[in-house]
C-alpha cells in the first residue's frame, strides 16, 4: 500500500471513529433528556403536595405528612432499584429483536411487582404502629396515619408504573412515559384541592387527601400505560404463550442484578435523610441553609440520574452486540458528557452561590446568618455535582454490564463507613455544624466515584 493510501485509510478510520463517538453522544442525550424531565415533573408533583398541605393546614399537618412521605420514599426507592435490574436484560432482548424474551421479561416484571408489593405495602400501612418505638411522637403519627396508609396503597400502582418506566427506558422510548407523566401534573393539583377541601358530594379528607390524590394519579398513570402497552402489543405477533410460567433461574438472575441496585438507592436516600435529621437539631441557620441546598440538589440530581440510566441502556446494547468499538464509544461519550455537565454546574454554583443565598434569605440577623452558611453549602453542592456526574455515569455503564454488587459495597463503605463518621466529627468536634456534614457527603461521593471508575476500567 502506498503512503497516500495508508494516510487515506488512517483518516477514514479516524472519521468513522469520530462519527461513532458523536452518534453515541447524541443517542445518550436523546435518551437522558426525557428521563431528566420525567424526574422534574415528578418533583413538581411532590412540591405541589408540600405547598398545598402547608398553605391549607399549616406546619403541624406538613410535619405529620412528612413522616409518611419520607418512609414511602425510602421503601419505594428500594423497590424501584430492584425493578431496575430488568433494564439490561430487556435492552438486550430489544437489541436482538427477541420478542419471546421480551414477553418473558415482562411477565417476570409483574411477578416482581407483586412480590415487592406484598413486602412493602404492609411495612408502610402499619408504620404508625411501629415507628413509635423509634422515638417518633405518637400524636404526629396519629395525625398522619390516614396519609401514610394512602401512600401504602399508592405503592401498588406505583410499582406497576415503575415497571413500565423501566422497560420503556430500556427500549429507549422514555418519551411515552414523559407524555403520560406530564398529563398527570394538572390532575394531581386539582385532585389535591378537591380531596383535601371537599367538593359537592366528595367529603373533605384534610391532609389525608394529598395521599388519596397521589393514589388516584398513580392509578390513572398505570391505566394510561396499560392502554399504551396493550395497543403496542397488538401490533407485535405473539411468540410466547401468555400463560407460560416464569423461569426461576431467570428471575434469580434479574434479582442478582436488581437487589444490589435497590440497596444502592437505599444507601443514597438514607444518607441524605440522615443528614437532614441530624441537621434538624443544629442551629436555625444550619437548618435553613441545609434546606435550601437540599432542595436545589434534588433538582440537579435529575440530570446525573438520567445520565446513569442512559449510560446503562446504551452499554447494555453494546454488550449485547459484542462490539468493542461501540462499547468504547459509549464509555468515552458518557464520561465526557458527564464531566462536562458536572464542570458546568460547578462553575454555575461558584458564580451564583452568594447571590442565590442573599436572594433566598431576608436581611434579618437570622437571614444573614443562614445566607452565610448557605454560600459554603452551595459551593460544596457544586463540588458534589462535579464528582457525582461522572461517578453516576460510570455506575450506569457497570449496570449495563450487569455488574452491580461491587458498586453497592462501594457506596455503603464510602458513605456510611467513611463519609458519615467524618461528617459527624467535623460537625461536633471541629464545630463546623451542617457544613461538616456536607463535607462528609462530598468525601463519600469522591470515594465512591474513585472506586467505581477503578471498577469500570479494571474490567
mmCIF file of C-alpha atoms in Angstrom, residues 24 28 35 107 112 131 172-173 211 222 228 235 244 256 261 272 278 309 351 373 433 443 450:
data_model
loop_
_atom_site.group_PDB
_atom_site.id
_atom_site.type_symbol
_atom_site.label_atom_id
_atom_site.label_comp_id
_atom_site.label_asym_id
_atom_site.label_seq_id
_atom_site.Cartn_x
_atom_site.Cartn_y
_atom_site.Cartn_z
ATOM 1 C CA UNK A 24 -23.296 7.664 20.705
ATOM 2 C CA UNK A 28 -27.153 9.333 25.141
ATOM 3 C CA UNK A 35 -35.644 10.892 31.658
ATOM 4 C CA UNK A 107 -44.179 -11.457 32.899
ATOM 5 C CA UNK A 112 -41.529 -8.862 40.868
ATOM 6 C CA UNK A 131 -42.449 3.998 64.176
ATOM 7 C CA UNK A 172 -35.160 3.734 24.514
ATOM 8 C CA UNK A 173 -38.732 5.053 24.442
ATOM 9 C CA UNK A 211 -52.233 10.877 49.858
ATOM 10 C CA UNK A 222 -50.807 2.979 35.356
ATOM 11 C CA UNK A 228 -50.490 2.181 25.543
ATOM 12 C CA UNK A 235 -49.087 -4.833 16.646
ATOM 13 C CA UNK A 244 -46.051 -19.639 30.188
ATOM 14 C CA UNK A 256 -28.959 -10.693 41.465
ATOM 15 C CA UNK A 261 -29.298 -1.583 42.804
ATOM 16 C CA UNK A 272 -29.292 12.369 52.731
ATOM 17 C CA UNK A 278 -29.086 15.373 62.088
ATOM 18 C CA UNK A 309 -29.904 5.354 33.127
ATOM 19 C CA UNK A 351 -20.680 32.121 40.437
ATOM 20 C CA UNK A 373 -23.810 29.175 55.889
ATOM 21 C CA UNK A 433 -22.067 22.444 62.026
ATOM 22 C CA UNK A 443 -15.965 12.852 50.749
ATOM 23 C CA UNK A 450 -12.972 6.798 42.524
#
